[in-house]
């Protein structure tokens, strides 16, 4: 089973330095609020493309009072042997990646060795919150399948800001056309990656291959165009987007933003067993539905990439009854992956027994049992 055997933090959040030696079992981090449990999960989440589970700027994760740059290093054990992966600060405020001591060609290179998914308390209101949070959640899922997706989303949003600025300044029409062509290429790639990933996830859920201890979701994207004509290929979609943006320049200029595109779609989630929107479910139902969705996607990643993602589950057990907690732990075992779980009360993880390493966190220090 692929797992982390070593984890080292330097000048990260409230950890001046920290070291963990792991044996492949789940890792349970317990301790009071503010001790640093979520900070450690955030460090592991940065071993993947994007800005991690808090989406923080890289210059803000630096430990207070530290002169050295922040760094996260891990050893990934796999059938083909161990791989050392590290990421850390650059002088420009970004980050670099090193694999087996050599600079990686890209951030996405880490995904050749590990994939990471997470659930945090801030995601509990996902189904009833703003559409932007559901898009961000979806893009995280897609990135776990398609590592380059995160960069495509960032590039699309950057190009869109350039278009909005040109519109505001009444910029040259030829420049706008060039920007819109670039936007269309990126937007088509983003939209097709989303729809393809949802199609595979929907198929997996429909085949009842996922653990049935948690409710399952029906997933769909709202239409990209009001008339619903998105085309059947990337080229057709690019043309449709480019044509739509050229025709909406006046409206977009008046609105001060681009009103149509992949940045406006919403992820619709329905409680499959009840046939009702997830947003109408109880808090407990929404939590269980979200857990079921993450478990299903983890299985999809395992089947399609042959790499089972590591799961980072922050305060996951606090609002689950004992039977549901037991079902969660069994589902995690079924995935055959290493999970990092946090909580304030160790008793919540009693059902894991010897399947987990227990570590106490106090003021940025780790104490292994």
XYZ file of C-alpha atoms in Angstrom:
369
model
C 0.000 0.000 0.000
C 1.289 3.451 -0.922
C 1.905 5.487 2.230
C 3.995 8.216 3.827
C 6.786 6.865 5.997
C 8.400 10.177 6.981
C 7.086 13.707 7.355
C 9.211 16.746 8.188
C 8.069 20.354 8.678
C 10.316 23.398 8.895
C 9.124 26.890 9.856
C 5.530 26.034 8.909
C 2.745 27.855 10.773
C 3.260 27.121 14.488
C 5.859 24.403 13.828
C 9.439 25.645 14.007
C 10.342 22.040 13.234
C 8.490 18.752 13.440
C 9.204 15.151 12.507
C 7.006 12.084 12.240
C 7.972 8.531 11.341
C 4.940 6.647 10.041
C 4.303 2.955 9.455
C 1.463 2.984 6.925
C -1.396 2.933 9.402
C -3.842 5.804 9.690
C -2.567 8.747 11.712
C -4.805 10.274 14.383
C -3.838 13.706 15.694
C -5.541 14.763 18.914
C -5.131 17.810 21.092
C -6.799 21.081 22.075
C -8.022 23.648 19.572
C -5.175 25.795 18.273
C -2.486 23.189 18.987
C -1.553 22.764 15.316
C -3.500 19.712 14.144
C -4.999 21.419 11.092
C -1.671 23.101 10.349
C -0.090 19.680 9.928
C -2.876 18.587 7.571
C -2.371 21.785 5.605
C 1.323 20.971 5.273
C 0.495 17.549 3.790
C -2.094 19.126 1.463
C 0.709 21.196 -0.080
C 2.204 17.989 -1.432
C -0.290 18.447 -4.280
C -1.007 21.159 -6.885
C -2.778 24.285 -5.692
C -2.619 26.267 -2.465
C -3.626 23.587 -0.002
C -6.675 23.105 2.160
C -6.735 26.716 3.409
C -5.942 28.225 -0.018
C -3.461 30.489 1.767
C -0.822 32.615 0.099
C 2.507 30.873 0.440
C 4.087 33.844 2.193
C 1.542 33.541 5.036
C 2.425 29.980 6.114
C 5.887 31.013 7.281
C 6.381 30.409 11.026
C 6.470 33.637 12.998
C 9.965 34.674 14.000
C 11.720 32.157 11.782
C 14.582 33.235 9.520
C 14.503 30.111 7.353
C 11.884 29.569 4.669
C 9.033 27.152 5.273
C 9.358 23.613 3.938
C 7.436 20.352 3.927
C 9.202 17.071 3.125
C 7.887 13.520 2.959
C 8.944 10.060 1.894
C 6.354 8.184 -0.156
C 6.597 4.400 -0.025
C 5.283 2.513 -3.066
C 5.809 -0.853 -4.777
C 8.513 0.667 -6.966
C 10.400 1.953 -3.931
C 10.585 5.112 -1.791
C 10.484 8.655 -3.202
C 11.491 11.796 -1.327
C 9.244 14.763 -2.104
C 9.650 18.252 -0.735
C 8.108 21.656 -1.303
C 9.020 24.993 0.185
C 9.277 28.740 -0.132
C 10.991 30.639 -2.921
C 12.411 34.169 -2.432
C 9.641 35.480 -4.708
C 6.877 34.268 -2.392
C 5.961 31.188 -4.414
C 7.102 27.646 -3.885
C 9.374 25.076 -5.453
C 9.222 21.296 -5.544
C 12.099 18.839 -5.245
C 11.869 15.105 -5.938
C 14.679 12.855 -4.756
C 16.820 15.941 -4.228
C 16.404 17.408 -7.726
C 14.258 20.353 -8.765
C 10.998 19.114 -10.294
C 9.970 20.315 -13.729
C 6.582 21.457 -12.365
C 4.375 21.512 -9.274
C 2.268 18.811 -10.909
C 5.236 16.411 -10.823
C 4.282 15.495 -7.249
C 1.098 13.897 -8.569
C 3.115 11.129 -10.198
C 3.751 9.802 -6.684
C 0.800 10.852 -4.537
C -2.669 12.394 -4.708
C -4.363 14.181 -1.814
C -8.023 14.806 -0.907
C -9.406 16.525 2.175
C -12.487 17.386 4.198
C -12.515 20.279 6.667
C -15.212 21.780 8.923
C -15.381 24.834 6.642
C -16.841 22.561 3.956
C -19.847 21.536 6.076
C -22.013 24.252 4.496
C -20.888 23.429 0.963
C -24.295 22.449 -0.427
C -26.148 25.492 0.910
C -23.324 28.019 0.473
C -22.293 30.108 -2.542
C -21.698 28.525 -5.952
C -18.060 29.638 -5.871
C -17.357 27.220 -3.013
C -18.905 24.307 -4.906
C -16.845 25.164 -8.009
C -13.709 25.254 -5.887
C -14.630 21.902 -4.334
C -15.260 20.403 -7.774
C -11.971 21.736 -9.106
C -10.159 20.115 -6.197
C -11.749 16.774 -7.086
C -10.861 17.216 -10.762
C -7.264 18.156 -9.908
C -6.894 14.892 -8.013
C -7.719 13.123 -11.280
C -6.101 15.616 -13.686
C -3.190 17.386 -11.934
C -2.892 20.105 -14.603
C -6.476 21.240 -13.973
C -5.543 23.524 -11.074
C -3.123 25.491 -13.261
C -5.707 25.671 -16.076
C -8.277 27.191 -13.708
C -5.744 29.742 -12.438
C -4.690 30.670 -15.979
C -8.314 31.021 -17.075
C -9.119 33.356 -14.168
C -5.980 35.419 -14.791
C -6.843 35.805 -18.486
C -10.411 36.754 -17.599
C -9.128 39.529 -15.331
C -7.073 40.827 -18.255
C -10.200 40.865 -20.429
C -12.198 42.692 -17.769
C -9.471 45.308 -17.484
C -9.337 45.786 -21.260
C -13.110 46.202 -21.369
C -13.002 48.763 -18.578
C -10.307 50.733 -20.422
C -12.081 50.439 -23.798
C -9.071 48.532 -25.067
C -8.200 47.697 -28.643
C -10.662 45.262 -30.274
C -7.859 43.119 -31.722
C -6.306 42.742 -28.264
C -9.689 41.741 -26.860
C -10.106 39.114 -29.562
C -6.680 37.673 -28.771
C -7.455 37.560 -25.040
C -10.851 35.981 -25.701
C -9.264 33.316 -27.911
C -6.865 32.420 -25.100
C -9.725 32.468 -22.586
C -11.789 30.186 -24.816
C -9.011 27.608 -25.078
C -8.497 27.583 -21.312
C -12.226 27.740 -20.553
C -12.984 24.792 -22.821
C -10.250 22.735 -21.149
C -11.585 23.592 -17.669
C -15.203 22.846 -18.561
C -14.485 19.569 -20.345
C -12.260 18.340 -17.496
C -15.101 19.061 -15.066
C -17.783 17.359 -17.138
C -15.616 14.331 -17.906
C -14.708 13.855 -14.242
C -18.343 14.169 -13.165
C -19.398 11.655 -15.815
C -16.952 9.054 -14.501
C -17.916 9.780 -10.883
C -21.622 9.535 -11.690
C -21.044 6.215 -13.453
C -19.117 4.830 -10.487
C -21.812 5.892 -8.014
C -24.554 4.527 -10.269
C -22.881 1.125 -10.388
C -23.087 0.959 -6.568
C -19.362 0.236 -6.332
C -18.917 2.611 -3.404
C -19.523 1.933 0.271
C -23.259 2.182 1.004
C -22.829 3.199 4.650
C -23.084 6.808 3.518
C -25.696 8.404 1.236
C -24.731 8.859 -2.386
C -25.051 11.965 -4.527
C -26.302 12.714 -8.003
C -24.054 15.369 -9.562
C -24.585 17.752 -12.469
C -23.298 21.071 -13.756
C -25.652 23.901 -14.590
C -25.619 24.763 -18.342
C -22.714 26.820 -19.611
C -25.014 28.637 -22.069
C -28.667 29.491 -21.550
C -29.577 27.872 -24.846
C -27.535 24.802 -23.897
C -25.446 24.582 -27.116
C -21.987 23.637 -25.838
C -20.893 21.478 -28.770
C -19.410 18.025 -28.647
C -15.711 18.815 -28.974
C -13.133 21.185 -27.526
C -12.952 23.079 -30.830
C -16.734 23.591 -30.935
C -16.803 24.727 -27.325
C -13.930 27.163 -27.893
C -15.778 28.666 -30.866
C -19.002 28.974 -28.873
C -17.234 30.691 -25.966
C -15.297 33.050 -28.195
C -18.459 34.014 -30.097
C -20.426 34.546 -26.869
C -17.755 36.794 -25.353
C -17.395 38.858 -28.516
C -21.147 39.421 -28.504
C -21.356 40.331 -24.825
C -18.603 42.943 -24.627
C -21.030 45.809 -24.140
C -22.993 44.028 -21.420
C -19.817 42.847 -19.701
C -18.310 46.335 -19.840
C -21.417 47.766 -18.172
C -21.422 44.998 -15.551
C -17.696 45.342 -14.885
C -17.195 41.593 -15.208
C -17.529 38.646 -17.576
C -21.044 37.349 -16.993
C -20.802 34.059 -18.891
C -18.279 31.244 -18.770
C -17.002 28.287 -16.737
C -16.531 30.637 -13.774
C -20.325 30.989 -13.522
C -21.508 27.370 -13.569
C -22.707 25.673 -10.401
C -22.366 22.122 -9.151
C -25.833 20.709 -8.461
C -25.873 17.970 -5.825
C -28.932 15.810 -5.166
C -29.408 13.319 -2.338
C -29.751 10.268 -4.580
C -31.686 8.032 -2.183
C -34.272 10.729 -1.419
C -34.276 12.583 -4.719
C -34.056 16.009 -3.055
C -31.417 18.761 -3.357
C -28.585 18.273 -0.895
C -29.110 21.825 0.377
C -32.497 20.758 1.822
C -31.038 17.952 3.904
C -30.303 18.206 7.602
C -26.837 19.179 8.787
C -26.116 15.536 9.588
C -27.353 14.366 6.198
C -25.232 16.945 4.381
C -22.160 15.892 6.366
C -22.758 12.216 5.566
C -23.417 13.018 1.904
C -20.146 14.946 1.677
C -18.223 12.078 3.251
C -19.831 9.629 0.821
C -18.872 11.869 -2.085
C -15.227 12.061 -1.000
C -15.068 8.284 -0.501
C -16.553 7.711 -3.969
C -14.124 10.103 -5.594
C -11.171 8.531 -3.788
C -12.217 5.190 -5.258
C -12.523 6.761 -8.723
C -8.997 8.183 -8.477
C -7.716 4.776 -7.372
C -9.376 3.027 -10.317
C -8.338 5.551 -12.977
C -4.813 6.462 -11.853
C -3.737 3.397 -9.857
C -2.832 5.829 -7.064
C -5.162 5.836 -4.062
C -5.282 9.377 -2.676
C -4.261 10.169 0.871
C -7.247 11.505 2.810
C -6.948 14.422 5.225
C -10.040 14.447 7.463
C -10.141 17.402 9.839
C -12.503 17.050 12.833
C -14.351 14.401 10.826
C -15.673 12.321 13.751
C -17.049 15.062 15.979
C -20.583 15.043 14.556
C -20.917 11.362 13.668
C -22.677 8.853 15.914
C -20.709 5.741 16.954
C -22.188 3.541 14.202
C -21.429 6.105 11.497
C -17.889 6.567 12.837
C -17.341 2.823 12.723
C -18.671 2.728 9.166
C -16.305 5.537 8.171
C -13.274 3.751 9.578
C -14.241 0.535 7.783
C -14.715 2.450 4.526
C -11.248 3.977 4.908
C -9.781 0.505 5.413
C -11.599 -0.627 2.284
C -9.856 2.039 0.230
C -6.485 0.689 1.389
C -5.017 4.138 1.866
C -3.397 6.127 4.630
C -5.624 8.711 6.277
C -4.767 11.605 8.556
C -7.564 12.376 11.028
C -7.836 15.076 13.693
C -10.008 15.623 16.744
C -9.971 17.023 20.253
C -11.138 13.790 21.903
C -9.187 10.563 21.426
C -12.210 8.494 22.433
C -13.829 9.386 19.090
C -11.236 7.197 17.360
C -11.439 4.267 19.750
C -13.001 2.031 17.069
C -9.814 2.306 14.992
C -7.906 0.400 17.652
C -4.466 -0.711 16.478
C -5.219 0.367 12.882
C -3.988 3.882 13.695
C -0.951 5.624 15.120
C -1.925 8.072 17.839
C -0.103 11.394 18.156
C -0.858 14.171 20.606
C -0.337 17.768 19.429
C 0.456 20.554 21.894
C 1.618 24.019 20.912
C 3.231 22.933 17.665
C 4.892 19.861 19.133
C 4.133 16.215 18.358
C 4.113 13.462 20.965
C 3.822 9.906 19.645
C 2.411 7.159 21.812
